[in-house]
Amino acid sequence: MASAPVITIDGPSGSGKGAVCAVIAERLGFALLDSGALYRVLGIAVHKAGVDLANHQAVAKLAGEMAIEFGRNGPDSVQLNGEDVSLAIRTDLGSDMASRVGAIPAARQALHERQLAFRQPPGLVADGRDMGTVVFPDAQLKIYLTASVEARAQRRYKQLIGKGIDAILPDLLRDLKERDARDSQRPVSPLKPAEDAILLDTTDMTLENVIARVMEFVQQRLPQVASQ
Ligand code: DC
């Protein structure tokens, strides 16, 4: 049986991936994989368990063993071992820990299998850093979203304030630059576009514009899905 179709949308934090993926998945009736949320949950799990980040095997063990459940208390909700961590994973600590555990090869390996399991009929929209390069290299459509770091910091700021989380714009900008550097310079699965990805710079685009562009690409590459 042929594998279910996959659309990968990769890019740095604040490029708009999350919002775009949610809408595209909904329109197509596809499942959604927010791989960043997996790394964030792992980061929080490591923090809660007091595991030393230098102990790669212990971090990987947690990655394989932790129970994660999406969507129990609403579309954005995430449970870690039965505890609601939806807000915790979006804090600065959650972002920082996600980027740090993401740099550990054994942790990436442990999360790899879990990510493949999201590929189910009728299809999957996968949001992350290495969806098109490493996890789903055979995806039917690969998109890489970028935006200037200033625009991304602004978006993150609005997102956090909207969720009732305190945020300071210059701090967000500094943290984003740090995480960009760490995510793109790590030796395993660095943040970079797949060779066959379509690049879209969203700095001056509204969310609606980006969604419309992506839907055009879906129509071109997956006409049978887009017309349903
Ligand atoms: O997409 P996000 O901002 O929620 O991702 C948080 C961090 O998780 C990001 O800084 C790097 C890591 N990450 C990763 O290494 N690989 C992925 N596929 C997704 C996220």
JSON list of C-alpha atoms and ligand atoms in Angstrom, two decimals:
[
{"chain": "A", "resi": 1, "resn": "MET", "atom": "CA", "xyz": [0.00, 0.00, 0.00]},
{"chain": "A", "resi": 2, "resn": "ALA", "atom": "CA", "xyz": [1.35, 3.46, -0.90]},
{"chain": "A", "resi": 3, "resn": "SER", "atom": "CA", "xyz": [2.10, 5.69, 2.10]},
{"chain": "A", "resi": 4, "resn": "ALA", "atom": "CA", "xyz": [-0.31, 8.48, 2.91]},
{"chain": "A", "resi": 5, "resn": "PRO", "atom": "CA", "xyz": [0.65, 11.82, 1.30]},
{"chain": "A", "resi": 6, "resn": "VAL", "atom": "CA", "xyz": [2.68, 14.28, 3.36]},
{"chain": "A", "resi": 7, "resn": "ILE", "atom": "CA", "xyz": [3.08, 18.04, 3.09]},
{"chain": "A", "resi": 8, "resn": "THR", "atom": "CA", "xyz": [6.10, 19.34, 5.04]},
{"chain": "A", "resi": 9, "resn": "ILE", "atom": "CA", "xyz": [6.36, 22.94, 6.16]},
{"chain": "A", "resi": 10, "resn": "ASP", "atom": "CA", "xyz": [9.71, 23.78, 7.72]},
{"chain": "A", "resi": 11, "resn": "GLY", "atom": "CA", "xyz": [11.30, 27.02, 8.83]},
{"chain": "A", "resi": 12, "resn": "PRO", "atom": "CA", "xyz": [12.56, 29.00, 11.82]},
{"chain": "A", "resi": 13, "resn": "SER", "atom": "CA", "xyz": [10.47, 30.03, 14.84]},
{"chain": "A", "resi": 14, "resn": "GLY", "atom": "CA", "xyz": [7.93, 32.71, 14.06]},
{"chain": "A", "resi": 15, "resn": "SER", "atom": "CA", "xyz": [7.93, 32.10, 10.31]},
{"chain": "A", "resi": 16, "resn": "GLY", "atom": "CA", "xyz": [4.20, 31.39, 10.58]},
{"chain": "A", "resi": 17, "resn": "LYS", "atom": "CA", "xyz": [4.50, 27.62, 10.11]},
{"chain": "A", "resi": 18, "resn": "GLY", "atom": "CA", "xyz": [2.26, 26.68, 13.01]},
{"chain": "A", "resi": 19, "resn": "ALA", "atom": "CA", "xyz": [-0.72, 28.77, 11.99]},
{"chain": "A", "resi": 20, "resn": "VAL", "atom": "CA", "xyz": [-0.32, 27.90, 8.29]},
{"chain": "A", "resi": 21, "resn": "CYS", "atom": "CA", "xyz": [-0.07, 24.16, 9.00]},
{"chain": "A", "resi": 22, "resn": "ALA", "atom": "CA", "xyz": [-3.14, 24.16, 11.23]},
{"chain": "A", "resi": 23, "resn": "VAL", "atom": "CA", "xyz": [-5.30, 25.79, 8.54]},
{"chain": "A", "resi": 24, "resn": "ILE", "atom": "CA", "xyz": [-3.95, 23.65, 5.68]},
{"chain": "A", "resi": 25, "resn": "ALA", "atom": "CA", "xyz": [-4.48, 20.43, 7.67]},
{"chain": "A", "resi": 26, "resn": "GLU", "atom": "CA", "xyz": [-8.00, 21.49, 8.54]},
{"chain": "A", "resi": 27, "resn": "ARG", "atom": "CA", "xyz": [-8.88, 22.39, 4.94]},
{"chain": "A", "resi": 28, "resn": "LEU", "atom": "CA", "xyz": [-7.56, 19.10, 3.58]},
{"chain": "A", "resi": 29, "resn": "GLY", "atom": "CA", "xyz": [-8.85, 16.97, 6.45]},
{"chain": "A", "resi": 30, "resn": "PHE", "atom": "CA", "xyz": [-5.25, 15.84, 7.09]},
{"chain": "A", "resi": 31, "resn": "ALA", "atom": "CA", "xyz": [-3.63, 15.02, 10.43]},
{"chain": "A", "resi": 32, "resn": "LEU", "atom": "CA", "xyz": [-1.24, 17.60, 11.85]},
{"chain": "A", "resi": 33, "resn": "LEU", "atom": "CA", "xyz": [2.21, 16.96, 13.31]},
{"chain": "A", "resi": 34, "resn": "ASP", "atom": "CA", "xyz": [3.59, 19.89, 15.33]},
{"chain": "A", "resi": 35, "resn": "SER", "atom": "CA", "xyz": [7.06, 18.42, 15.76]},
{"chain": "A", "resi": 36, "resn": "GLY", "atom": "CA", "xyz": [8.24, 21.52, 17.63]},
{"chain": "A", "resi": 37, "resn": "ALA", "atom": "CA", "xyz": [5.66, 20.67, 20.31]},
{"chain": "A", "resi": 38, "resn": "LEU", "atom": "CA", "xyz": [7.29, 17.22, 20.71]},
{"chain": "A", "resi": 39, "resn": "TYR", "atom": "CA", "xyz": [10.69, 18.87, 21.28]},
{"chain": "A", "resi": 40, "resn": "ARG", "atom": "CA", "xyz": [9.10, 21.38, 23.64]},
{"chain": "A", "resi": 41, "resn": "VAL", "atom": "CA", "xyz": [7.38, 18.63, 25.66]},
{"chain": "A", "resi": 42, "resn": "LEU", "atom": "CA", "xyz": [10.66, 16.74, 25.84]},
{"chain": "A", "resi": 43, "resn": "GLY", "atom": "CA", "xyz": [12.42, 19.90, 27.03]},
{"chain": "A", "resi": 44, "resn": "ILE", "atom": "CA", "xyz": [9.85, 20.36, 29.80]},
{"chain": "A", "resi": 45, "resn": "ALA", "atom": "CA", "xyz": [10.05, 16.65, 30.69]},
{"chain": "A", "resi": 46, "resn": "VAL", "atom": "CA", "xyz": [13.84, 16.91, 31.03]},
{"chain": "A", "resi": 47, "resn": "HIS", "atom": "CA", "xyz": [13.48, 20.01, 33.17]},
{"chain": "A", "resi": 48, "resn": "LYS", "atom": "CA", "xyz": [10.84, 18.44, 35.45]},
{"chain": "A", "resi": 49, "resn": "ALA", "atom": "CA", "xyz": [12.84, 15.25, 35.88]},
{"chain": "A", "resi": 50, "resn": "GLY", "atom": "CA", "xyz": [15.99, 17.25, 36.65]},
{"chain": "A", "resi": 51, "resn": "VAL", "atom": "CA", "xyz": [17.91, 15.32, 33.96]},
{"chain": "A", "resi": 52, "resn": "ASP", "atom": "CA", "xyz": [21.30, 16.76, 33.05]},
{"chain": "A", "resi": 53, "resn": "LEU", "atom": "CA", "xyz": [21.32, 17.87, 29.38]},
{"chain": "A", "resi": 54, "resn": "ALA", "atom": "CA", "xyz": [24.84, 16.49, 29.10]},
{"chain": "A", "resi": 55, "resn": "ASN", "atom": "CA", "xyz": [23.44, 13.00, 29.79]},
{"chain": "A", "resi": 56, "resn": "HIS", "atom": "CA", "xyz": [22.28, 12.30, 26.25]},
{"chain": "A", "resi": 57, "resn": "GLN", "atom": "CA", "xyz": [21.20, 8.72, 26.96]},
{"chain": "A", "resi": 58, "resn": "ALA", "atom": "CA", "xyz": [18.92, 9.82, 29.83]},
{"chain": "A", "resi": 59, "resn": "VAL", "atom": "CA", "xyz": [17.36, 12.52, 27.62]},
{"chain": "A", "resi": 60, "resn": "ALA", "atom": "CA", "xyz": [16.80, 9.99, 24.81]},
{"chain": "A", "resi": 61, "resn": "LYS", "atom": "CA", "xyz": [15.27, 7.53, 27.28]},
{"chain": "A", "resi": 62, "resn": "LEU", "atom": "CA", "xyz": [12.78, 10.18, 28.41]},
{"chain": "A", "resi": 63, "resn": "ALA", "atom": "CA", "xyz": [12.01, 10.95, 24.75]},
{"chain": "A", "resi": 64, "resn": "GLY", "atom": "CA", "xyz": [11.11, 7.32, 24.13]},
{"chain": "A", "resi": 65, "resn": "GLU", "atom": "CA", "xyz": [9.14, 6.80, 27.31]},
{"chain": "A", "resi": 66, "resn": "MET", "atom": "CA", "xyz": [7.16, 10.01, 27.91]},
{"chain": "A", "resi": 67, "resn": "ALA", "atom": "CA", "xyz": [3.41, 9.78, 27.25]},
{"chain": "A", "resi": 68, "resn": "ILE", "atom": "CA", "xyz": [2.22, 12.66, 25.06]},
{"chain": "A", "resi": 69, "resn": "GLU", "atom": "CA", "xyz": [-1.37, 13.37, 24.18]},
{"chain": "A", "resi": 70, "resn": "PHE", "atom": "CA", "xyz": [-2.48, 16.17, 21.87]},
{"chain": "A", "resi": 71, "resn": "GLY", "atom": "CA", "xyz": [-5.90, 17.80, 21.80]},
{"chain": "A", "resi": 72, "resn": "ARG", "atom": "CA", "xyz": [-7.51, 16.47, 24.98]},
{"chain": "A", "resi": 73, "resn": "ASN", "atom": "CA", "xyz": [-8.53, 19.94, 26.27]},
{"chain": "A", "resi": 74, "resn": "GLY", "atom": "CA", "xyz": [-8.86, 21.74, 22.92]},
{"chain": "A", "resi": 75, "resn": "PRO", "atom": "CA", "xyz": [-6.87, 21.92, 19.69]},
{"chain": "A", "resi": 76, "resn": "ASP", "atom": "CA", "xyz": [-3.68, 23.42, 21.22]},
{"chain": "A", "resi": 77, "resn": "SER", "atom": "CA", "xyz": [-3.65, 21.34, 24.38]},
{"chain": "A", "resi": 78, "resn": "VAL", "atom": "CA", "xyz": [-0.80, 18.95, 25.19]},
{"chain": "A", "resi": 79, "resn": "GLN", "atom": "CA", "xyz": [-0.54, 16.47, 28.07]},
{"chain": "A", "resi": 80, "resn": "LEU", "atom": "CA", "xyz": [2.75, 15.09, 29.36]},
{"chain": "A", "resi": 81, "resn": "ASN", "atom": "CA", "xyz": [2.25, 11.92, 31.39]},
{"chain": "A", "resi": 82, "resn": "GLY", "atom": "CA", "xyz": [-1.33, 13.05, 32.04]},
{"chain": "A", "resi": 83, "resn": "GLU", "atom": "CA", "xyz": [-0.38, 16.58, 33.12]},
{"chain": "A", "resi": 84, "resn": "ASP", "atom": "CA", "xyz": [-1.42, 19.61, 31.07]},
{"chain": "A", "resi": 85, "resn": "VAL", "atom": "CA", "xyz": [1.73, 21.34, 29.79]},
{"chain": "A", "resi": 86, "resn": "SER", "atom": "CA", "xyz": [0.06, 23.41, 27.05]},
{"chain": "A", "resi": 87, "resn": "LEU", "atom": "CA", "xyz": [1.19, 26.73, 28.54]},
{"chain": "A", "resi": 88, "resn": "ALA", "atom": "CA", "xyz": [4.50, 25.52, 29.98]},
{"chain": "A", "resi": 89, "resn": "ILE", "atom": "CA", "xyz": [5.80, 24.41, 26.59]},
{"chain": "A", "resi": 90, "resn": "ARG", "atom": "CA", "xyz": [5.20, 27.89, 25.12]},
{"chain": "A", "resi": 91, "resn": "THR", "atom": "CA", "xyz": [7.17, 29.78, 27.80]},
{"chain": "A", "resi": 92, "resn": "ASP", "atom": "CA", "xyz": [10.76, 31.01, 27.24]},
{"chain": "A", "resi": 93, "resn": "LEU", "atom": "CA", "xyz": [11.94, 28.02, 29.26]},
{"chain": "A", "resi": 94, "resn": "GLY", "atom": "CA", "xyz": [9.99, 25.67, 26.99]},
{"chain": "A", "resi": 95, "resn": "SER", "atom": "CA", "xyz": [11.47, 27.29, 23.85]},
{"chain": "A", "resi": 96, "resn": "ASP", "atom": "CA", "xyz": [15.00, 27.24, 25.20]},
{"chain": "A", "resi": 97, "resn": "MET", "atom": "CA", "xyz": [14.83, 23.64, 26.42]},
{"chain": "A", "resi": 98, "resn": "ALA", "atom": "CA", "xyz": [13.31, 22.49, 23.11]},
{"chain": "A", "resi": 99, "resn": "SER", "atom": "CA", "xyz": [16.18, 23.97, 21.16]},
{"chain": "A", "resi": 100, "resn": "ARG", "atom": "CA", "xyz": [18.70, 22.38, 23.54]},
{"chain": "A", "resi": 101, "resn": "VAL", "atom": "CA", "xyz": [17.22, 18.86, 23.47]},
{"chain": "A", "resi": 102, "resn": "GLY", "atom": "CA", "xyz": [16.88, 19.26, 19.70]},
{"chain": "A", "resi": 103, "resn": "ALA", "atom": "CA", "xyz": [20.66, 19.47, 19.45]},
{"chain": "A", "resi": 104, "resn": "ILE", "atom": "CA", "xyz": [21.06, 15.99, 21.01]},
{"chain": "A", "resi": 105, "resn": "PRO", "atom": "CA", "xyz": [21.31, 13.31, 18.27]},
{"chain": "A", "resi": 106, "resn": "ALA", "atom": "CA", "xyz": [20.00, 10.44, 20.45]},
{"chain": "A", "resi": 107, "resn": "ALA", "atom": "CA", "xyz": [16.95, 12.52, 21.43]},
{"chain": "A", "resi": 108, "resn": "ARG", "atom": "CA", "xyz": [16.21, 13.28, 17.75]},
{"chain": "A", "resi": 109, "resn": "GLN", "atom": "CA", "xyz": [16.52, 9.59, 16.96]},
{"chain": "A", "resi": 110, "resn": "ALA", "atom": "CA", "xyz": [14.07, 8.67, 19.74]},
{"chain": "A", "resi": 111, "resn": "LEU", "atom": "CA", "xyz": [11.53, 11.23, 18.50]},
{"chain": "A", "resi": 112, "resn": "HIS", "atom": "CA", "xyz": [11.97, 10.16, 14.86]},
{"chain": "A", "resi": 113, "resn": "GLU", "atom": "CA", "xyz": [9.85, 6.98, 15.19]},
{"chain": "A", "resi": 114, "resn": "ARG", "atom": "CA", "xyz": [7.15, 8.82, 17.07]},
{"chain": "A", "resi": 115, "resn": "GLN", "atom": "CA", "xyz": [6.91, 11.35, 14.26]},
{"chain": "A", "resi": 116, "resn": "LEU", "atom": "CA", "xyz": [6.59, 8.72, 11.53]},
{"chain": "A", "resi": 117, "resn": "ALA", "atom": "CA", "xyz": [3.52, 7.31, 13.30]},
{"chain": "A", "resi": 118, "resn": "PHE", "atom": "CA", "xyz": [1.60, 10.52, 12.49]},
{"chain": "A", "resi": 119, "resn": "ARG", "atom": "CA", "xyz": [1.59, 9.57, 8.79]},
{"chain": "A", "resi": 120, "resn": "GLN", "atom": "CA", "xyz": [-1.91, 8.14, 8.40]},
{"chain": "A", "resi": 121, "resn": "PRO", "atom": "CA", "xyz": [-4.51, 8.28, 5.62]},
{"chain": "A", "resi": 122, "resn": "PRO", "atom": "CA", "xyz": [-5.85, 10.53, 4.24]},
{"chain": "A", "resi": 123, "resn": "GLY", "atom": "CA", "xyz": [-2.60, 12.47, 4.79]},
{"chain": "A", "resi": 124, "resn": "LEU", "atom": "CA", "xyz": [-0.37, 14.56, 7.04]},
{"chain": "A", "resi": 125, "resn": "VAL", "atom": "CA", "xyz": [0.79, 18.15, 7.32]},
{"chain": "A", "resi": 126, "resn": "ALA", "atom": "CA", "xyz": [4.12, 18.14, 9.20]},
{"chain": "A", "resi": 127, "resn": "ASP", "atom": "CA", "xyz": [5.47, 21.32, 10.81]},
{"chain": "A", "resi": 128, "resn": "GLY", "atom": "CA", "xyz": [9.10, 21.59, 11.94]},
{"chain": "A", "resi": 129, "resn": "ARG", "atom": "CA", "xyz": [12.74, 22.10, 11.09]},
{"chain": "A", "resi": 130, "resn": "ASP", "atom": "CA", "xyz": [13.71, 18.82, 9.41]},
{"chain": "A", "resi": 131, "resn": "MET", "atom": "CA", "xyz": [10.38, 17.44, 8.19]},
{"chain": "A", "resi": 132, "resn": "GLY", "atom": "CA", "xyz": [11.33, 17.68, 4.51]},
{"chain": "A", "resi": 133, "resn": "THR", "atom": "CA", "xyz": [15.04, 16.93, 4.92]},
{"chain": "A", "resi": 134, "resn": "VAL", "atom": "CA", "xyz": [15.10, 14.04, 7.41]},
{"chain": "A", "resi": 135, "resn": "VAL", "atom": "CA", "xyz": [11.76, 12.76, 8.71]},
{"chain": "A", "resi": 136, "resn": "PHE", "atom": "CA", "xyz": [9.67, 12.72, 5.50]},
{"chain": "A", "resi": 137, "resn": "PRO", "atom": "CA", "xyz": [12.20, 13.03, 2.65]},
{"chain": "A", "resi": 138, "resn": "ASP", "atom": "CA", "xyz": [9.64, 11.51, 0.23]},
{"chain": "A", "resi": 139, "resn": "ALA", "atom": "CA", "xyz": [6.96, 14.15, 0.98]},
{"chain": "A", "resi": 140, "resn": "GLN", "atom": "CA", "xyz": [4.81, 15.11, -2.01]},
{"chain": "A", "resi": 141, "resn": "LEU", "atom": "CA", "xyz": [5.12, 18.83, -1.23]},
{"chain": "A", "resi": 142, "resn": "LYS", "atom": "CA", "xyz": [7.87, 20.57, 0.76]},
{"chain": "A", "resi": 143, "resn": "ILE", "atom": "CA", "xyz": [7.66, 24.21, 1.71]},
{"chain": "A", "resi": 144, "resn": "TYR", "atom": "CA", "xyz": [10.24, 26.27, 3.58]},
{"chain": "A", "resi": 145, "resn": "LEU", "atom": "CA", "xyz": [8.91, 29.44, 5.19]},
{"chain": "A", "resi": 146, "resn": "THR", "atom": "CA", "xyz": [11.25, 32.26, 6.16]},
{"chain": "A", "resi": 147, "resn": "ALA", "atom": "CA", "xyz": [10.82, 35.80, 7.45]},
{"chain": "A", "resi": 148, "resn": "SER", "atom": "CA", "xyz": [13.18, 38.44, 8.83]},
{"chain": "A", "resi": 149, "resn": "VAL", "atom": "CA", "xyz": [14.14, 37.86, 12.45]},
{"chain": "A", "resi": 150, "resn": "GLU", "atom": "CA", "xyz": [12.53, 41.20, 13.40]},
{"chain": "A", "resi": 151, "resn": "ALA", "atom": "CA", "xyz": [9.19, 40.22, 11.84]},
{"chain": "A", "resi": 152, "resn": "ARG", "atom": "CA", "xyz": [9.35, 36.83, 13.55]},
{"chain": "A", "resi": 153, "resn": "ALA", "atom": "CA", "xyz": [10.05, 38.39, 16.96]},
{"chain": "A", "resi": 154, "resn": "GLN", "atom": "CA", "xyz": [7.04, 40.71, 16.50]},
{"chain": "A", "resi": 155, "resn": "ARG", "atom": "CA", "xyz": [4.82, 37.75, 15.66]},
{"chain": "A", "resi": 156, "resn": "ARG", "atom": "CA", "xyz": [6.02, 35.74, 18.66]},
{"chain": "A", "resi": 157, "resn": "TYR", "atom": "CA", "xyz": [5.41, 38.77, 20.88]},
{"chain": "A", "resi": 158, "resn": "LYS", "atom": "CA", "xyz": [1.80, 39.12, 19.73]},
{"chain": "A", "resi": 159, "resn": "GLN", "atom": "CA", "xyz": [1.26, 35.36, 20.04]},
{"chain": "A", "resi": 160, "resn": "LEU", "atom": "CA", "xyz": [2.51, 35.26, 23.65]},
{"chain": "A", "resi": 161, "resn": "ILE", "atom": "CA", "xyz": [0.63, 38.38, 24.75]},
{"chain": "A", "resi": 162, "resn": "GLY", "atom": "CA", "xyz": [-2.50, 36.93, 23.12]},
{"chain": "A", "resi": 163, "resn": "LYS", "atom": "CA", "xyz": [-2.09, 33.83, 25.27]},
{"chain": "A", "resi": 164, "resn": "GLY", "atom": "CA", "xyz": [-1.68, 35.94, 28.41]},
{"chain": "A", "resi": 165, "resn": "ILE", "atom": "CA", "xyz": [2.06, 35.18, 28.71]},
{"chain": "A", "resi": 166, "resn": "ASP", "atom": "CA", "xyz": [4.36, 38.16, 29.59]},
{"chain": "A", "resi": 167, "resn": "ALA", "atom": "CA", "xyz": [6.89, 39.01, 26.89]},
{"chain": "A", "resi": 168, "resn": "ILE", "atom": "CA", "xyz": [9.58, 41.64, 26.23]},
{"chain": "A", "resi": 169, "resn": "LEU", "atom": "CA", "xyz": [10.28, 42.29, 22.56]},
{"chain": "A", "resi": 170, "resn": "PRO", "atom": "CA", "xyz": [14.08, 42.91, 22.71]},
{"chain": "A", "resi": 171, "resn": "ASP", "atom": "CA", "xyz": [14.48, 39.73, 24.78]},
{"chain": "A", "resi": 172, "resn": "LEU", "atom": "CA", "xyz": [12.47, 37.74, 22.26]},
{"chain": "A", "resi": 173, "resn": "LEU", "atom": "CA", "xyz": [14.62, 39.10, 19.43]},
{"chain": "A", "resi": 174, "resn": "ARG", "atom": "CA", "xyz": [17.83, 38.13, 21.23]},
{"chain": "A", "resi": 175, "resn": "ASP", "atom": "CA", "xyz": [16.48, 34.65, 22.09]},
{"chain": "A", "resi": 176, "resn": "LEU", "atom": "CA", "xyz": [15.30, 34.06, 18.52]},
{"chain": "A", "resi": 177, "resn": "LYS", "atom": "CA", "xyz": [18.74, 34.95, 17.15]},
{"chain": "A", "resi": 178, "resn": "GLU", "atom": "CA", "xyz": [20.36, 32.57, 19.63]},
{"chain": "A", "resi": 179, "resn": "ARG", "atom": "CA", "xyz": [17.98, 29.75, 18.76]},
{"chain": "A", "resi": 180, "resn": "ASP", "atom": "CA", "xyz": [18.31, 30.37, 15.02]},
{"chain": "A", "resi": 181, "resn": "ALA", "atom": "CA", "xyz": [22.06, 30.03, 15.39]},
{"chain": "A", "resi": 182, "resn": "ARG", "atom": "CA", "xyz": [21.79, 26.87, 17.49]},
{"chain": "A", "resi": 183, "resn": "ASP", "atom": "CA", "xyz": [19.13, 25.26, 15.24]},
{"chain": "A", "resi": 184, "resn": "SER", "atom": "CA", "xyz": [21.00, 25.99, 12.01]},
{"chain": "A", "resi": 185, "resn": "GLN", "atom": "CA", "xyz": [24.53, 25.24, 13.18]},
{"chain": "A", "resi": 186, "resn": "ARG", "atom": "CA", "xyz": [23.94, 21.93, 14.94]},
{"chain": "A", "resi": 187, "resn": "PRO", "atom": "CA", "xyz": [25.57, 18.97, 13.21]},
{"chain": "A", "resi": 188, "resn": "VAL", "atom": "CA", "xyz": [22.42, 16.78, 13.25]},
{"chain": "A", "resi": 189, "resn": "SER", "atom": "CA", "xyz": [19.35, 17.78, 11.22]},
{"chain": "A", "resi": 190, "resn": "PRO", "atom": "CA", "xyz": [20.26, 21.47, 11.06]},
{"chain": "A", "resi": 191, "resn": "LEU", "atom": "CA", "xyz": [17.58, 23.94, 10.08]},
{"chain": "A", "resi": 192, "resn": "LYS", "atom": "CA", "xyz": [17.91, 24.27, 6.29]},
{"chain": "A", "resi": 193, "resn": "PRO", "atom": "CA", "xyz": [15.60, 23.95, 3.31]},
{"chain": "A", "resi": 194, "resn": "ALA", "atom": "CA", "xyz": [15.37, 20.58, 1.55]},
{"chain": "A", "resi": 195, "resn": "GLU", "atom": "CA", "xyz": [16.87, 20.79, -1.94]},
{"chain": "A", "resi": 196, "resn": "ASP", "atom": "CA", "xyz": [13.43, 20.21, -3.43]},
{"chain": "A", "resi": 197, "resn": "ALA", "atom": "CA", "xyz": [11.58, 22.61, -1.10]},
{"chain": "A", "resi": 198, "resn": "ILE", "atom": "CA", "xyz": [9.69, 25.68, -2.31]},
{"chain": "A", "resi": 199, "resn": "LEU", "atom": "CA", "xyz": [11.00, 28.77, -0.48]},
{"chain": "A", "resi": 200, "resn": "LEU", "atom": "CA", "xyz": [8.48, 31.38, 0.66]},
{"chain": "A", "resi": 201, "resn": "ASP", "atom": "CA", "xyz": [9.57, 34.60, 2.41]},
{"chain": "A", "resi": 202, "resn": "THR", "atom": "CA", "xyz": [6.60, 35.68, 4.54]},
{"chain": "A", "resi": 203, "resn": "THR", "atom": "CA", "xyz": [8.09, 38.91, 5.97]},
{"chain": "A", "resi": 204, "resn": "ASP", "atom": "CA", "xyz": [5.62, 41.12, 4.09]},
{"chain": "A", "resi": 205, "resn": "MET", "atom": "CA", "xyz": [2.81, 38.59, 3.71]},
{"chain": "A", "resi": 206, "resn": "THR", "atom": "CA", "xyz": [-0.32, 38.23, 5.80]},
{"chain": "A", "resi": 207, "resn": "LEU", "atom": "CA", "xyz": [-1.25, 34.82, 7.13]},
{"chain": "A", "resi": 208, "resn": "GLU", "atom": "CA", "xyz": [-4.11, 34.70, 4.61]},
{"chain": "A", "resi": 209, "resn": "ASN", "atom": "CA", "xyz": [-1.68, 35.40, 1.73]},
{"chain": "A", "resi": 210, "resn": "VAL", "atom": "CA", "xyz": [0.64, 32.62, 2.87]},
{"chain": "A", "resi": 211, "resn": "ILE", "atom": "CA", "xyz": [-2.23, 30.14, 3.19]},
{"chain": "A", "resi": 212, "resn": "ALA", "atom": "CA", "xyz": [-3.50, 31.04, -0.29]},
{"chain": "A", "resi": 213, "resn": "ARG", "atom": "CA", "xyz": [-0.01, 30.53, -1.78]},
{"chain": "A", "resi": 214, "resn": "VAL", "atom": "CA", "xyz": [0.42, 27.19, -0.04]},
{"chain": "A", "resi": 215, "resn": "MET", "atom": "CA", "xyz": [-3.02, 26.05, -1.25]},
{"chain": "A", "resi": 216, "resn": "GLU", "atom": "CA", "xyz": [-1.91, 26.90, -4.82]},
{"chain": "A", "resi": 217, "resn": "PHE", "atom": "CA", "xyz": [1.10, 24.63, -4.38]},
{"chain": "A", "resi": 218, "resn": "VAL", "atom": "CA", "xyz": [-1.15, 21.90, -2.97]},
{"chain": "A", "resi": 219, "resn": "GLN", "atom": "CA", "xyz": [-3.38, 22.21, -6.03]},
{"chain": "A", "resi": 220, "resn": "GLN", "atom": "CA", "xyz": [-0.36, 21.83, -8.32]},
{"chain": "A", "resi": 221, "resn": "ARG", "atom": "CA", "xyz": [1.30, 18.91, -6.51]},
{"chain": "A", "resi": 222, "resn": "LEU", "atom": "CA", "xyz": [-1.67, 17.08, -5.01]},
{"chain": "A", "resi": 223, "resn": "PRO", "atom": "CA", "xyz": [-4.58, 17.92, -7.32]},
{"chain": "A", "resi": 224, "resn": "GLN", "atom": "CA", "xyz": [-6.58, 14.86, -6.26]},
{"chain": "A", "resi": 225, "resn": "VAL", "atom": "CA", "xyz": [-6.45, 15.97, -2.59]},
{"chain": "A", "resi": 226, "resn": "ALA", "atom": "CA", "xyz": [-7.06, 19.69, -3.15]},
{"chain": "A", "resi": 227, "resn": "SER", "atom": "CA", "xyz": [-10.21, 19.09, -5.20]},
{"chain": "A", "resi": 228, "resn": "GLN", "atom": "CA", "xyz": [-11.94, 16.89, -2.59]},
{"chain": "B", "resi": 1, "resn": "DC", "atom": "O1", "xyz": [8.77, 25.16, 15.99]},
{"chain": "B", "resi": 1, "resn": "DC", "atom": "P1", "xyz": [9.06, 25.49, 17.47]},
{"chain": "B", "resi": 1, "resn": "DC", "atom": "O2", "xyz": [9.45, 26.93, 17.70]},
{"chain": "B", "resi": 1, "resn": "DC", "atom": "O3", "xyz": [7.93, 25.08, 18.35]},
{"chain": "B", "resi": 1, "resn": "DC", "atom": "O4", "xyz": [10.34, 24.58, 17.85]},
{"chain": "B", "resi": 1, "resn": "DC", "atom": "C1", "xyz": [10.96, 24.69, 19.11]},
{"chain": "B", "resi": 1, "resn": "DC", "atom": "C2", "xyz": [12.37, 24.14, 19.07]},
{"chain": "B", "resi": 1, "resn": "DC", "atom": "O5", "xyz": [12.34, 22.72, 18.83]},
{"chain": "B", "resi": 1, "resn": "DC", "atom": "C3", "xyz": [13.27, 24.71, 17.99]},
{"chain": "B", "resi": 1, "resn": "DC", "atom": "O6", "xyz": [14.05, 25.79, 18.50]},
{"chain": "B", "resi": 1, "resn": "DC", "atom": "C4", "xyz": [14.15, 23.56, 17.59]},
{"chain": "B", "resi": 1, "resn": "DC", "atom": "C5", "xyz": [13.41, 22.33, 18.00]},
{"chain": "B", "resi": 1, "resn": "DC", "atom": "N1", "xyz": [12.88, 21.59, 16.86]},
{"chain": "B", "resi": 1, "resn": "DC", "atom": "C6", "xyz": [13.73, 20.74, 16.20]},
{"chain": "B", "resi": 1, "resn": "DC", "atom": "O7", "xyz": [14.90, 20.66, 16.54]},
{"chain": "B", "resi": 1, "resn": "DC", "atom": "N2", "xyz": [13.26, 19.98, 15.16]},
{"chain": "B", "resi": 1, "resn": "DC", "atom": "C7", "xyz": [11.98, 20.05, 14.77]},
{"chain": "B", "resi": 1, "resn": "DC", "atom": "N3", "xyz": [11.54, 19.29, 13.77]},
{"chain": "B", "resi": 1, "resn": "DC", "atom": "C8", "xyz": [11.09, 20.95, 15.43]},
{"chain": "B", "resi": 1, "resn": "DC", "atom": "C9", "xyz": [11.57, 21.71, 16.46]}
]
